[in-house]
Amino acid sequence: MTSLINEIRDFADQRDWHKFHTPKNLSMALAGEVGELLAEFQWLTPEQSLKESLSEEQRKAIELEIADVQIYLLRLVDVLGIDLAAVVREKIQINSTRF
Amino acid sequence: MTSLINEIRDFADQRDWHKFHTPKNLSMALAGEVGELLAEFQWLTPEQSLKESLSEEQRKAIELEIADVQIYLLRLVDVLGIDLAAVVREKIQINSTRF
Amino acid sequence: MTSLINEIRDFADQRDWHKFHTPKNLSMALAGEVGELLAEFQWLTPEQSLKESLSEEQRKAIELEIADVQIYLLRLVDVLGIDLAAVVREKIQINSTRF
Amino acid sequence: MTSLINEIRDFADQRDWHKFHTPKNLSMALAGEVGELLAEFQWLTPEQSLKESLSEEQRKAIELEIADVQIYLLRLVDVLGIDLAAVVREKIQINSTRF
């Protein structure tokens, strides 16, 4: 995870994207990518969306959209200085008392 | 990451949520959480959204929303049998030839 | 429609929300409301989401989320000075040559 | 509004899209279009997103994305049999007691 975060930061650094990568803007970019992921599933039935029902092309498209979502999430976590694994663990803990 | 995926899977298993956790449904839940993350940033200026400008409460709320997004993304990756680190690396590679 | 747009503008004016209602911010608020609408449908099957299958409470909740989405869309259209009916007609025309 | 709803319904009817147009699926399509709208604004500052700052091309792209959002919202309202103007008025009323 840390290694991926660093690769993504270097990528942004080399292209001088720092000024664009505010948390506000990154949350919008993240939402845009999630919108593209939704588009892959929108006309499928829940059954057609299952792993074993997807075509190779569908699967590939979904994988790349998921990657885009994860990339922006890691970028957001990086610019905010958040320990992602720690907050995920904390949230699982909170959920386990709620459900 | 693998350990987090397993914890999240156990959590869903124990509550018998498997039938709800189709990829289609999980993509919607993911988008719902991203909507809540956007809501944290929507009335802030880009400058106010920066790490050093956020109040403790804002930061805490953002952390927990990010955790929710990551949890659903890991759950989606799990039910689809995707190697997340591999597809992120592949996408960074693709992006580096595009930009 | 024009009358609704005016009511929504007055509502924002009276609360001095103009400085917050930039197109960028309103697009985020719109997306946040759509996220809440998705949350109403996320665990339902497509069949359970049909008009005749929804409970009174589900229907009421969905109606109010749809209203929130429409309110922010009308606010966005207003601050951008867009003729909504005209652009919808134009887009239907474009779509009819594409599909 | 009613006339636009009818045009959009005819468009869907002629292409035999009824089976795809469940409320659940339409909410996803709506979110996908909102994602595309966000993408138009994500790297702009709030000031750059203002009506007077947008280029002709930016404006055109935004108009067409807004049209797509409105089209899916009207389609959703149609399949659910919702009186959109009535629920918007009701929600403005609710908001006016809250804020």
XYZ file of C-alpha atoms in Angstrom:
396
model
C 0.000 0.000 0.000
C 2.737 2.451 1.010
C 4.634 1.535 -2.126
C 1.574 2.171 -4.295
C 0.958 5.503 -2.562
C 4.545 6.523 -3.338
C 4.293 5.482 -6.974
C 1.094 7.495 -7.382
C 2.651 10.516 -5.665
C 5.712 10.351 -7.952
C 3.420 10.110 -10.951
C 1.593 13.288 -9.882
C 4.842 15.068 -8.961
C 6.406 14.433 -12.347
C 3.403 15.986 -14.070
C 3.243 18.941 -11.677
C -0.311 18.051 -10.661
C 0.130 19.102 -7.038
C -1.825 22.308 -7.342
C -4.815 20.391 -8.711
C -4.687 17.667 -6.078
C -6.509 19.361 -3.223
C -8.677 17.033 -1.115
C -11.798 18.721 -2.496
C -10.762 18.163 -6.103
C -9.602 14.609 -5.453
C -12.933 13.714 -3.856
C -14.619 14.863 -7.083
C -12.227 12.860 -9.254
C -12.873 9.833 -7.048
C -16.626 10.270 -7.494
C -16.188 10.610 -11.249
C -14.371 7.269 -11.393
C -17.020 5.607 -9.225
C -19.561 6.901 -11.740
C -17.693 5.069 -14.492
C -17.656 1.915 -12.377
C -21.433 2.182 -11.865
C -21.852 2.500 -15.626
C -20.293 -0.966 -16.038
C -22.959 -2.493 -13.798
C -26.034 -0.339 -14.430
C -27.875 -2.467 -17.003
C -26.790 -5.845 -15.597
C -28.986 -7.818 -13.233
C -27.334 -8.572 -9.871
C -26.816 -12.142 -11.167
C -25.159 -10.935 -14.356
C -22.788 -8.865 -12.243
C -21.392 -11.921 -10.446
C -17.781 -12.956 -11.033
C -18.703 -16.118 -12.914
C -21.177 -14.343 -15.247
C -18.951 -11.547 -16.522
C -17.281 -11.748 -19.926
C -13.535 -11.254 -20.166
C -14.089 -7.744 -21.560
C -16.548 -6.789 -18.852
C -14.151 -8.040 -16.217
C -11.222 -6.143 -17.682
C -13.227 -2.898 -17.866
C -14.392 -3.312 -14.262
C -10.843 -4.027 -13.049
C -9.522 -0.839 -14.618
C -12.330 1.280 -13.164
C -11.717 -0.204 -9.727
C -8.029 0.625 -10.139
C -8.906 4.250 -10.960
C -11.077 4.487 -7.842
C -8.292 3.023 -5.686
C -5.673 5.331 -7.217
C -7.637 8.476 -6.371
C -8.457 7.136 -2.911
C -4.757 6.510 -2.224
C -3.896 9.958 -3.559
C -6.514 11.521 -1.275
C -5.219 9.576 1.710
C -1.702 10.720 0.872
C -2.450 14.458 0.618
C -4.453 14.277 3.866
C -1.747 12.295 5.683
C -4.201 9.593 6.726
C -3.149 6.106 7.880
C -5.618 4.192 5.715
C -5.229 0.751 7.307
C -5.711 2.270 10.753
C -8.911 4.134 9.861
C -10.333 1.086 8.069
C -9.683 -0.999 11.202
C -11.251 1.684 13.368
C -14.341 1.801 11.147
C -14.736 -1.998 11.137
C -14.621 -1.785 14.930
C -17.307 0.921 14.990
C -19.485 -1.053 12.560
C -19.173 -4.213 14.633
C -20.778 -2.452 17.581
C -23.513 -1.003 15.359
C -24.590 -4.173 13.498
C -4.572 -5.480 2.579
C -5.297 -9.230 2.456
C -5.817 -9.178 6.179
C -8.295 -6.289 5.900
C -10.147 -8.073 3.073
C -10.481 -11.147 5.282
C -11.741 -9.151 8.259
C -14.352 -7.458 6.088
C -15.420 -10.799 4.601
C -15.784 -12.344 8.066
C -17.845 -9.362 9.141
C -20.237 -9.868 6.208
C -20.307 -13.652 6.683
C -21.283 -13.397 10.326
C -24.242 -11.165 9.431
C -25.294 -13.337 6.497
C -24.915 -10.445 4.076
C -23.626 -12.566 1.220
C -26.841 -12.502 -0.765
C -26.823 -8.686 -0.713
C -23.167 -8.369 -1.661
C -23.378 -8.760 -5.434
C -20.912 -6.623 -7.396
C -23.795 -4.488 -8.696
C -25.088 -3.775 -5.194
C -21.616 -3.167 -3.794
C -20.858 -0.640 -6.537
C -23.973 1.272 -5.437
C -22.992 1.130 -1.770
C -19.526 2.368 -2.726
C -21.061 5.290 -4.628
C -23.297 6.086 -1.660
C -20.273 6.349 0.625
C -18.422 8.515 -1.885
C -21.473 10.781 -1.862
C -21.078 11.157 1.902
C -17.389 11.956 1.435
C -18.272 14.652 -1.129
C -20.706 16.131 1.365
C -17.796 16.747 3.749
C -16.018 18.855 1.125
C -18.841 20.456 -0.863
C -19.036 23.874 0.813
C -15.306 24.194 1.542
C -12.977 26.088 -0.767
C -10.103 23.971 -2.117
C -7.857 25.768 0.402
C -10.164 24.978 3.311
C -10.052 21.313 2.291
C -6.284 21.103 2.792
C -4.870 18.962 5.590
C -3.629 21.928 7.615
C -6.955 23.813 7.377
C -9.329 21.110 8.587
C -10.622 21.086 12.147
C -10.213 17.940 14.237
C -13.896 17.137 13.744
C -13.790 17.652 9.996
C -10.732 15.454 9.771
C -12.320 12.700 11.842
C -15.493 12.750 9.728
C -13.464 12.608 6.502
C -11.343 9.729 7.803
C -14.396 7.666 8.605
C -15.985 8.334 5.208
C -12.745 7.361 3.472
C -12.702 4.180 5.533
C -16.258 3.364 4.386
C -15.272 3.861 0.751
C -12.220 1.624 1.191
C -14.228 -1.056 2.975
C -16.751 -1.356 0.140
C -13.982 -1.260 -2.445
C -12.168 -4.125 -0.698
C -15.439 -6.059 -0.420
C -16.074 -5.556 -4.151
C -12.555 -6.654 -5.006
C -13.051 -9.731 -2.822
C -16.332 -10.902 -4.362
C -14.906 -10.371 -7.853
C -11.650 -12.194 -7.037
C -9.530 -9.245 -8.235
C -5.869 -8.754 -7.300
C -6.159 -5.094 -6.356
C -2.452 -4.242 -6.129
C -1.870 -5.838 -9.538
C -4.640 -3.911 -11.290
C -3.579 -0.640 -9.657
C -0.023 -1.208 -10.924
C -1.357 -2.062 -14.378
C -3.446 1.122 -14.439
C -0.534 3.314 -13.323
C 1.418 1.779 -16.198
C -1.364 2.549 -18.680
C -1.686 6.110 -17.353
C 2.052 6.700 -17.636
C 1.868 6.065 -21.392
C -1.209 8.305 -21.714
C -0.015 11.390 -19.811
C -40.119 24.881 -13.734
C -39.323 28.608 -13.859
C -41.467 29.095 -10.792
C -39.607 26.320 -8.933
C -36.256 27.809 -9.957
C -37.342 31.166 -8.538
C -38.538 29.652 -5.260
C -35.240 27.826 -4.834
C -33.270 30.990 -5.631
C -35.263 33.004 -3.074
C -34.647 30.280 -0.519
C -30.877 30.526 -1.077
C -30.939 34.334 -1.181
C -32.712 34.604 2.153
C -30.046 32.444 3.785
C -27.174 34.248 2.099
C -25.956 31.048 0.467
C -24.856 32.717 -2.743
C -21.149 32.556 -2.012
C -21.405 28.787 -1.487
C -23.451 28.142 -4.613
C -20.723 28.055 -7.239
C -21.306 25.549 -10.052
C -18.439 23.409 -8.745
C -19.887 23.254 -5.238
C -23.421 22.640 -6.498
C -22.252 19.734 -8.665
C -20.812 18.160 -5.506
C -24.008 18.745 -3.530
C -25.973 17.208 -6.409
C -23.717 14.146 -6.353
C -24.117 13.855 -2.588
C -27.899 13.754 -2.946
C -27.674 11.175 -5.738
C -25.578 9.092 -3.348
C -28.430 9.197 -0.839
C -30.869 8.156 -3.571
C -28.627 5.191 -4.474
C -28.603 4.181 -0.817
C -32.391 3.735 -0.973
C -32.033 1.216 -3.806
C -28.695 -0.482 -3.109
C -29.850 -3.620 -1.328
C -33.100 -4.050 -3.270
C -33.350 -6.352 -6.258
C -34.432 -4.590 -9.472
C -37.876 -6.160 -8.948
C -38.118 -4.874 -5.382
C -37.324 -1.399 -6.678
C -40.421 -1.313 -8.907
C -43.226 1.112 -8.101
C -45.658 -1.622 -7.086
C -43.161 -3.349 -4.764
C -42.109 -0.389 -2.640
C -43.562 0.191 0.807
C -45.102 3.553 1.638
C -42.018 4.473 3.669
C -39.593 3.455 0.948
C -41.582 5.452 -1.583
C -41.661 8.537 0.624
C -37.914 8.370 1.250
C -37.221 7.977 -2.479
C -39.499 10.891 -3.370
C -37.686 13.211 -0.978
C -34.247 12.171 -2.282
C -35.413 12.723 -5.860
C -36.664 16.154 -4.811
C -33.246 16.999 -3.341
C -31.533 15.959 -6.571
C -33.942 18.073 -8.627
C -33.541 21.071 -6.323
C -29.752 21.129 -6.701
C -30.041 20.543 -10.444
C -32.404 23.522 -10.780
C -30.085 25.644 -8.624
C -27.123 24.673 -10.828
C -29.072 25.479 -13.977
C -30.019 28.839 -12.477
C -26.505 29.952 -11.514
C -25.219 28.882 -14.937
C -28.065 30.597 -16.800
C -28.961 27.431 -18.708
C -32.310 26.897 -20.450
C -32.926 23.406 -19.074
C -35.840 22.416 -21.320
C -33.878 23.493 -24.393
C -30.744 21.492 -23.528
C -32.816 18.413 -22.623
C -34.539 18.642 -26.035
C -31.174 19.086 -27.740
C -29.759 16.046 -25.948
C -32.767 13.866 -26.817
C -32.180 14.892 -30.433
C -28.485 13.951 -30.233
C -29.337 10.624 -28.583
C -31.919 9.802 -31.261
C -29.202 9.933 -33.926
C -26.850 7.825 -31.768
C -29.170 4.949 -30.788
C -42.022 18.895 -17.978
C -44.852 16.458 -18.776
C -44.092 16.850 -22.454
C -40.391 16.080 -21.867
C -41.288 13.041 -19.761
C -43.445 11.751 -22.617
C -40.743 12.306 -25.212
C -38.214 10.433 -23.069
C -40.685 7.582 -22.496
C -41.373 7.273 -26.237
C -37.643 7.224 -26.893
C -37.202 4.322 -24.452
C -40.307 2.514 -25.740
C -39.130 2.607 -29.336
C -35.835 0.995 -28.354
C -37.473 -1.600 -26.118
C -35.527 -0.396 -23.100
C -38.350 -0.967 -20.627
C -36.880 -4.093 -19.089
C -33.670 -2.210 -18.305
C -35.401 0.820 -16.858
C -36.094 -0.367 -13.318
C -35.803 2.338 -10.643
C -32.664 0.649 -9.295
C -30.955 0.654 -12.687
C -32.056 4.204 -13.479
C -30.650 5.476 -10.180
C -27.289 4.001 -11.220
C -27.463 5.568 -14.676
C -28.317 8.889 -13.050
C -25.285 8.598 -10.774
C -23.091 7.732 -13.740
C -24.150 10.920 -15.514
C -23.589 12.997 -12.384
C -20.082 11.510 -12.303
C -19.499 12.859 -15.812
C -20.785 16.262 -14.719
C -18.374 16.277 -11.755
C -15.539 15.467 -14.156
C -16.228 18.753 -15.969
C -15.696 20.712 -12.745
C -13.132 18.643 -10.819
C -9.936 20.504 -11.722
C -11.493 23.973 -11.893
C -11.379 26.373 -8.962
C -14.819 27.488 -7.758
C -14.139 30.821 -9.512
C -13.267 29.109 -12.792
C -16.541 27.205 -12.593
C -18.610 30.422 -12.640
C -20.810 31.167 -15.650
C -18.690 34.087 -16.807
C -15.405 32.155 -16.577
C -16.315 29.101 -18.635
C -15.234 28.763 -22.249
C -17.838 28.032 -24.912
C -16.674 24.414 -25.065
C -16.756 23.941 -21.309
C -20.228 25.425 -21.194
C -21.488 23.186 -23.988
C -20.059 20.059 -22.336
C -21.633 21.007 -18.998
C -25.007 21.696 -20.612
C -25.080 18.275 -22.225
C -24.122 16.507 -18.990
C -26.825 18.411 -17.114
C -29.287 17.342 -19.804
C -28.285 13.689 -19.310
C -28.818 13.982 -15.556
C -32.240 15.582 -16.074
C -33.251 12.956 -18.649
C -32.545 10.050 -16.285
C -34.223 11.881 -13.411
C -37.367 12.418 -15.503
C -37.285 8.770 -16.600
C -36.990 7.656 -12.966
C -39.855 9.912 -11.933
C -41.936 8.479 -14.777
C -41.414 4.792 -13.952
C -42.123 5.506 -10.269
C -45.245 7.567 -11.053
C -43.994 10.510 -8.990
C -45.374 14.049 -9.328
C -41.998 15.795 -9.486
C -43.180 19.400 -9.050
C -45.245 18.359 -6.034
C -42.390 16.565 -4.256
C -39.973 19.421 -4.993
C -42.462 21.879 -3.438
C -42.920 19.582 -0.456
C -39.154 19.340 0.033
C -38.660 23.111 -0.196
C -41.331 23.395 2.504
C -39.540 20.857 4.718
C -36.194 22.617 4.174
C -37.671 25.999 5.050
C -38.574 24.707 8.509
C -35.123 23.125 8.924
C -32.880 26.038 7.920
